[in-house]
Amino acid sequence: MTPTTTTAASINAGAGTGTKAEDRVLATAQQIMKSLNTPKEVREDMLLIFSSFDNRLSNIKTTMTNQEEDQNDALIARLESAESVIHRWDGGNDSARHSSSSSSGNHHRCSSFSLSFDESPEEATEFLSAVDEIITLLEDLSSENKPDLVDRAYSVLQMAMSQLEDEFRRILIRNTVPLDAERLYGSMRRVSLSFADSDVVEDFENFGLVAAGDGNGSRRRLFHERGGSIGCDLWVDLINPTAVEDLKEIAERMIRAGYEKECVQVYSTVRRDALDECLMILGVEKLSIEEVQKIDWKSMDEKMKKWIQAVKITVRVLLAGEKKLCDEIFSSSESSKEVCFNETTKSCVMQLLNFGEAVAIGRRSSEKLFRILDMYDALANVLQDLEVMVTDCFVCNETKGVLEALGDAARGTFVEFENNVRNETSKKPTTNGEVHPMIRYVMNYMKLIVDYAVTLNSLLENDESDDGLSGDDGEEEMSRLAKRLLRLITSLESNLEEKSKLYEDGGLQYVFKMNNIYYVVQKVKDSELGKLLGDNWVRKRRGLIRQYATGYLRASWSRVLSALREESSTGSPSYAQRSNNSSKMSLKERFRGFNASFEELYRLQTAWKVPDPQLREELRISISEKVIPAYRAFYGRNKGQLEGSRHAGKYIKYSPDDLESYLPDLFEGTQLVIHHPRR
């Protein structure tokens, strides 16, 4: 009420000032009506009130009507100008555009639409300006009672949005950059781990040993290659950078116009297909759980390796790039950024998770452990990055679920391996006493396990099966994994003891145990196993190897050396007390017995195998130190008694130097027979 009183006072004050005062009165009244922003019917009622209040205000109706008509004409002119631009790119002719502009709008579009942001940048700018004008017009018309103009503007806007939607899709598809997998793989830092080093590994069916031939089928090796890591600076363009600004311009208009949902749907559909294609390029196929279960191990191993690489590349490169792209294109809408990224990446992530789940619930077998651990590590290492980017709770929970399932699978597979080692009861010994394939397999397996010590210790943290197991020699402060591996090696040693009994020759039993324990010790020393088991464990096993060497010498060479003793085992008189002929006959028998025993040992033990050069040389030195001095003394004392006699060379076949020259042939794995002395 106060503004009205003030205005009335102003009008009365200016009543006698003529035309200028009247103009001010009219202007003031018009300003009041504009500021009230009332509908047309209300304004007409207000004019009647003003007219009754002061007859000088009777002309305001005519004046305002003229102004409204001028404003309406201006709005129509703006709409027609923008409309003409929109229709120009709709592919219609002049009459069609005229018909459309004079009606509520023809929403059907011609197939000759050719708006192209990259080919016609000036026209694209003009088109966007026309869209901006229509959006502004609709905002201006929101308070006007002009339903015809509003409908017409909405019709044109709808047409423009349809055109922009198509152009948005076209730009996305046309500017998608194909994934260069070779460049990505080349940029990944690779880590290769030899599973069997240079050792020849034979099939060991109990453990599902997978071997690769060298081409001639004579040598088989098992190896494991861990996936590489991705550098922080590795990135790829998912869309040509020059097209991003155009996409952003279109997205902003569609969001302002209320077509956010349509824009997000187009983007997520196109980019989802692009990411699915990236997975195909990375070698990840769409497979059901049933299909994965039927894949043979060799093919599965390749698919698991590709999956590991794909997980790292997808999260660290593709999804990170996609997040950056969404943030740039949809910078004007926080909700669009989030929804768009989640919808775009969900299919890609779920495809990876489906394969991981299929592997996790598959059949447990020892050869899968390291691939499963690699899969677990790969997914665990990207989980935090994934959770930062993806806000879809379902996807994040599914990822955690698959990670947990892979952990369970790794733990279960490790237990399966332990059980296989403990329950291995093969009755087929190696023919020459060398390292048993089981020992090679298990030790190389355990050597590689240590490379996953951090992961396995974490997975075994809540496993109570190793509670109460103390370390060797009271070493209580061993990790859970170290205790499990110590238990396994203890099982191996017991297994070796049983397998040594498969040999009838006592000497070969000791050579077999010596070879295998020496191999175990070397594998422990040359790897992180040494740190886990400790120096004391190694010293004890070295002492055990020396015991086996002593046992070998006693079992193999006692009978040979018995022929060199001065007295026989029956306590017969010395040769000095016998007749000359009797002495010579006995001496000949002793030489003959020594020769036969030595030749038999030579024939047998050249076929025996001691693979390690150092151990082989130490054994030969031990034999030389025990046998050669004894034979040299026997030879020196007795050869004079037979020299000059008939067929002396038939009995004295070897000099001490001859014997020593034969020792390097022992333990080479190739059976030899002495045909004549090396003189």
mmCIF file of C-alpha atoms in Angstrom, residues 10-209:
data_model
loop_
_atom_site.group_PDB
_atom_site.id
_atom_site.type_symbol
_atom_site.label_atom_id
_atom_site.label_comp_id
_atom_site.label_asym_id
_atom_site.label_seq_id
_atom_site.Cartn_x
_atom_site.Cartn_y
_atom_site.Cartn_z
ATOM 1 C CA SER A 10 3.910 11.807 -7.558
ATOM 2 C CA ILE A 11 1.098 11.857 -10.097
ATOM 3 C CA ASN A 12 -0.762 14.684 -8.322
ATOM 4 C CA ALA A 13 2.427 16.659 -7.961
ATOM 5 C CA GLY A 14 3.040 16.521 -11.677
ATOM 6 C CA ALA A 15 -0.557 17.231 -12.789
ATOM 7 C CA GLY A 16 0.089 20.773 -13.933
ATOM 8 C CA THR A 17 3.391 20.316 -15.694
ATOM 9 C CA GLY A 18 1.964 19.402 -19.087
ATOM 10 C CA THR A 19 3.011 16.724 -21.487
ATOM 11 C CA LYS A 20 6.316 15.858 -19.843
ATOM 12 C CA ALA A 21 4.628 15.239 -16.548
ATOM 13 C CA GLU A 22 2.007 13.077 -18.255
ATOM 14 C CA ASP A 23 4.729 11.047 -19.900
ATOM 15 C CA ARG A 24 6.375 10.509 -16.542
ATOM 16 C CA VAL A 25 3.066 9.369 -15.072
ATOM 17 C CA LEU A 26 2.530 6.892 -17.877
ATOM 18 C CA ALA A 27 6.076 5.625 -17.604
ATOM 19 C CA THR A 28 5.712 5.176 -13.871
ATOM 20 C CA ALA A 29 2.472 3.235 -14.271
ATOM 21 C CA GLN A 30 4.012 1.021 -16.934
ATOM 22 C CA GLN A 31 7.002 0.360 -14.703
ATOM 23 C CA ILE A 32 4.716 -0.673 -11.859
ATOM 24 C CA MET A 33 2.891 -3.154 -14.070
ATOM 25 C CA LYS A 34 6.122 -4.577 -15.473
ATOM 26 C CA SER A 35 7.639 -5.010 -12.050
ATOM 27 C CA LEU A 36 4.587 -6.913 -10.877
ATOM 28 C CA ASN A 37 5.078 -9.366 -13.782
ATOM 29 C CA THR A 38 1.376 -10.200 -13.931
ATOM 30 C CA PRO A 39 -0.597 -12.034 -16.624
ATOM 31 C CA LYS A 40 -2.347 -10.065 -19.344
ATOM 32 C CA GLU A 41 -5.844 -10.339 -17.786
ATOM 33 C CA VAL A 42 -4.605 -8.966 -14.467
ATOM 34 C CA ARG A 43 -2.804 -6.127 -16.215
ATOM 35 C CA GLU A 44 -6.031 -5.110 -17.978
ATOM 36 C CA ASP A 45 -7.837 -5.022 -14.629
ATOM 37 C CA MET A 46 -5.061 -2.859 -13.212
ATOM 38 C CA LEU A 47 -5.368 -0.448 -16.146
ATOM 39 C CA LEU A 48 -9.059 0.014 -15.369
ATOM 40 C CA ILE A 49 -8.167 0.775 -11.757
ATOM 41 C CA PHE A 50 -5.504 3.273 -12.806
ATOM 42 C CA SER A 51 -7.933 4.934 -15.250
ATOM 43 C CA SER A 52 -10.578 5.373 -12.563
ATOM 44 C CA PHE A 53 -7.963 6.812 -10.242
ATOM 45 C CA ASP A 54 -6.735 9.400 -12.740
ATOM 46 C CA ASN A 55 -8.158 10.009 -16.223
ATOM 47 C CA ARG A 56 -4.680 10.863 -17.457
ATOM 48 C CA LEU A 57 -3.843 7.137 -17.191
ATOM 49 C CA SER A 58 -6.521 6.150 -19.710
ATOM 50 C CA ASN A 59 -3.949 6.275 -22.525
ATOM 51 C CA ILE A 60 -1.671 3.754 -20.814
ATOM 52 C CA LYS A 61 -3.673 0.794 -22.171
ATOM 53 C CA THR A 62 -3.083 1.828 -25.759
ATOM 54 C CA THR A 63 0.560 2.535 -25.137
ATOM 55 C CA MET A 64 1.197 -0.761 -23.398
ATOM 56 C CA THR A 65 -0.714 -2.720 -25.998
ATOM 57 C CA ASN A 66 1.511 -1.246 -28.671
ATOM 58 C CA GLN A 67 4.605 -2.079 -26.665
ATOM 59 C CA GLU A 68 3.437 -5.659 -26.108
ATOM 60 C CA GLU A 69 2.842 -6.049 -29.807
ATOM 61 C CA ASP A 70 6.315 -4.693 -30.478
ATOM 62 C CA GLN A 71 7.793 -7.119 -27.926
ATOM 63 C CA ASN A 72 5.799 -9.989 -29.387
ATOM 64 C CA ASP A 73 7.020 -9.112 -32.846
ATOM 65 C CA ALA A 74 10.575 -9.040 -31.531
ATOM 66 C CA LEU A 75 10.149 -12.467 -29.928
ATOM 67 C CA ILE A 76 8.722 -13.873 -33.129
ATOM 68 C CA ALA A 77 11.574 -12.371 -35.118
ATOM 69 C CA ARG A 78 14.142 -13.937 -32.780
ATOM 70 C CA LEU A 79 12.367 -17.286 -32.943
ATOM 71 C CA GLU A 80 12.111 -17.212 -36.731
ATOM 72 C CA SER A 81 15.761 -16.309 -37.068
ATOM 73 C CA ALA A 82 16.841 -19.231 -34.871
ATOM 74 C CA GLU A 83 14.231 -21.454 -36.448
ATOM 75 C CA SER A 84 15.545 -20.781 -39.942
ATOM 76 C CA VAL A 85 19.018 -21.923 -38.895
ATOM 77 C CA ILE A 86 17.691 -25.111 -37.318
ATOM 78 C CA HIS A 87 15.542 -25.933 -40.355
ATOM 79 C CA ARG A 88 18.366 -25.197 -42.726
ATOM 80 C CA TRP A 89 20.249 -28.130 -41.283
ATOM 81 C CA ASP A 90 17.139 -30.272 -41.218
ATOM 82 C CA GLY A 91 17.392 -30.843 -44.951
ATOM 83 C CA GLY A 92 14.005 -29.279 -45.871
ATOM 84 C CA ASN A 93 13.214 -26.835 -48.729
ATOM 85 C CA ASP A 94 12.014 -23.243 -48.390
ATOM 86 C CA SER A 95 8.317 -24.104 -48.512
ATOM 87 C CA ALA A 96 8.730 -26.807 -45.939
ATOM 88 C CA ARG A 97 10.606 -24.456 -43.639
ATOM 89 C CA HIS A 98 7.938 -21.756 -44.153
ATOM 90 C CA SER A 99 5.203 -24.271 -43.429
ATOM 91 C CA SER A 100 7.015 -25.436 -40.344
ATOM 92 C CA SER A 101 7.615 -21.923 -39.059
ATOM 93 C CA SER A 102 3.984 -20.952 -39.444
ATOM 94 C CA SER A 103 2.643 -23.987 -37.633
ATOM 95 C CA SER A 104 3.279 -25.631 -34.330
ATOM 96 C CA GLY A 105 6.168 -27.477 -35.938
ATOM 97 C CA ASN A 106 6.862 -30.390 -38.249
ATOM 98 C CA HIS A 107 8.870 -32.893 -36.195
ATOM 99 C CA HIS A 108 9.775 -35.225 -39.068
ATOM 100 C CA ARG A 109 13.290 -34.874 -40.355
ATOM 101 C CA CYS A 110 14.723 -35.372 -43.792
ATOM 102 C CA SER A 111 17.408 -38.038 -44.406
ATOM 103 C CA SER A 112 19.721 -35.482 -46.034
ATOM 104 C CA PHE A 113 20.787 -33.982 -42.684
ATOM 105 C CA SER A 114 24.432 -32.963 -43.023
ATOM 106 C CA LEU A 115 25.336 -30.840 -40.023
ATOM 107 C CA SER A 116 28.986 -31.598 -39.305
ATOM 108 C CA PHE A 117 30.930 -29.882 -36.565
ATOM 109 C CA ASP A 118 34.306 -30.955 -37.887
ATOM 110 C CA GLU A 119 33.582 -30.271 -41.574
ATOM 111 C CA SER A 120 31.562 -27.032 -41.155
ATOM 112 C CA PRO A 121 32.801 -25.310 -37.975
ATOM 113 C CA GLU A 122 31.291 -21.911 -38.902
ATOM 114 C CA GLU A 123 27.873 -23.397 -39.559
ATOM 115 C CA ALA A 124 28.148 -25.450 -36.366
ATOM 116 C CA THR A 125 28.838 -22.293 -34.387
ATOM 117 C CA GLU A 126 25.824 -20.638 -35.996
ATOM 118 C CA PHE A 127 23.673 -23.690 -35.168
ATOM 119 C CA LEU A 128 24.739 -23.645 -31.510
ATOM 120 C CA SER A 129 24.003 -19.930 -31.308
ATOM 121 C CA ALA A 130 20.522 -20.614 -32.667
ATOM 122 C CA VAL A 131 20.038 -23.309 -30.015
ATOM 123 C CA ASP A 132 21.178 -20.871 -27.327
ATOM 124 C CA GLU A 133 18.685 -18.318 -28.633
ATOM 125 C CA ILE A 134 15.791 -20.790 -28.479
ATOM 126 C CA ILE A 135 16.689 -21.834 -24.931
ATOM 127 C CA THR A 136 16.853 -18.165 -23.901
ATOM 128 C CA LEU A 137 13.531 -17.464 -25.638
ATOM 129 C CA LEU A 138 11.870 -20.259 -23.714
ATOM 130 C CA GLU A 139 13.227 -18.788 -20.502
ATOM 131 C CA ASP A 140 11.859 -15.345 -21.491
ATOM 132 C CA LEU A 141 8.491 -16.810 -22.464
ATOM 133 C CA SER A 142 8.111 -18.718 -19.208
ATOM 134 C CA SER A 143 6.108 -15.835 -17.659
ATOM 135 C CA GLU A 144 4.216 -14.871 -20.796
ATOM 136 C CA ASN A 145 0.843 -16.236 -21.685
ATOM 137 C CA LYS A 146 1.889 -17.128 -25.232
ATOM 138 C CA PRO A 147 1.209 -20.849 -25.625
ATOM 139 C CA ASP A 148 1.555 -20.735 -29.418
ATOM 140 C CA LEU A 149 5.036 -19.224 -29.256
ATOM 141 C CA VAL A 150 6.076 -21.597 -26.469
ATOM 142 C CA ASP A 151 4.877 -24.667 -28.385
ATOM 143 C CA ARG A 152 6.585 -23.440 -31.505
ATOM 144 C CA ALA A 153 9.848 -22.817 -29.661
ATOM 145 C CA TYR A 154 9.697 -26.255 -27.996
ATOM 146 C CA SER A 155 9.069 -27.863 -31.380
ATOM 147 C CA VAL A 156 12.123 -26.194 -32.861
ATOM 148 C CA LEU A 157 14.165 -27.054 -29.763
ATOM 149 C CA GLN A 158 13.134 -30.685 -30.013
ATOM 150 C CA MET A 159 14.244 -30.725 -33.637
ATOM 151 C CA ALA A 160 17.554 -29.113 -32.698
ATOM 152 C CA MET A 161 18.121 -31.601 -29.897
ATOM 153 C CA SER A 162 17.493 -34.506 -32.247
ATOM 154 C CA GLN A 163 20.058 -33.056 -34.634
ATOM 155 C CA LEU A 164 22.575 -32.492 -31.852
ATOM 156 C CA GLU A 165 21.997 -36.000 -30.525
ATOM 157 C CA ASP A 166 22.818 -37.470 -33.930
ATOM 158 C CA GLU A 167 25.857 -35.239 -34.288
ATOM 159 C CA PHE A 168 26.990 -36.141 -30.766
ATOM 160 C CA ARG A 169 26.781 -39.836 -31.657
ATOM 161 C CA ARG A 170 28.537 -39.321 -34.990
ATOM 162 C CA ILE A 171 31.420 -37.390 -33.435
ATOM 163 C CA LEU A 172 31.864 -40.042 -30.741
ATOM 164 C CA ILE A 173 31.932 -42.909 -33.235
ATOM 165 C CA ARG A 174 34.014 -41.138 -35.843
ATOM 166 C CA ASN A 175 36.662 -39.933 -33.387
ATOM 167 C CA THR A 176 37.076 -43.075 -31.302
ATOM 168 C CA VAL A 177 40.768 -43.995 -31.326
ATOM 169 C CA PRO A 178 41.477 -47.750 -31.809
ATOM 170 C CA LEU A 179 43.428 -49.256 -28.937
ATOM 171 C CA ASP A 180 47.085 -49.934 -29.711
ATOM 172 C CA ALA A 181 47.659 -53.055 -27.621
ATOM 173 C CA GLU A 182 51.233 -53.512 -28.847
ATOM 174 C CA ARG A 183 52.192 -50.075 -27.588
ATOM 175 C CA LEU A 184 50.620 -50.782 -24.218
ATOM 176 C CA TYR A 185 52.318 -54.157 -23.871
ATOM 177 C CA GLY A 186 55.612 -52.620 -24.921
ATOM 178 C CA SER A 187 55.234 -49.963 -22.238
ATOM 179 C CA MET A 188 54.565 -52.466 -19.476
ATOM 180 C CA ARG A 189 57.557 -53.423 -17.354
ATOM 181 C CA ARG A 190 57.750 -57.200 -17.610
ATOM 182 C CA VAL A 191 59.061 -59.667 -15.019
ATOM 183 C CA SER A 192 60.019 -63.136 -16.248
ATOM 184 C CA LEU A 193 60.563 -65.900 -13.718
ATOM 185 C CA SER A 194 61.992 -69.233 -14.743
ATOM 186 C CA PHE A 195 60.057 -72.007 -13.049
ATOM 187 C CA ALA A 196 62.520 -74.778 -13.713
ATOM 188 C CA ASP A 197 65.622 -72.739 -14.500
ATOM 189 C CA SER A 198 67.891 -74.795 -16.766
ATOM 190 C CA ASP A 199 66.868 -78.106 -15.283
ATOM 191 C CA VAL A 200 65.257 -80.748 -17.399
ATOM 192 C CA VAL A 201 61.803 -81.439 -15.995
ATOM 193 C CA GLU A 202 59.929 -84.576 -16.868
ATOM 194 C CA ASP A 203 56.207 -85.146 -16.689
ATOM 195 C CA PHE A 204 54.969 -85.678 -13.179
ATOM 196 C CA GLU A 205 51.316 -86.512 -13.519
ATOM 197 C CA ASN A 206 50.490 -86.347 -9.814
ATOM 198 C CA PHE A 207 51.120 -82.618 -9.893
ATOM 199 C CA GLY A 208 49.724 -81.892 -13.339
ATOM 200 C CA LEU A 209 53.123 -80.743 -14.564
#
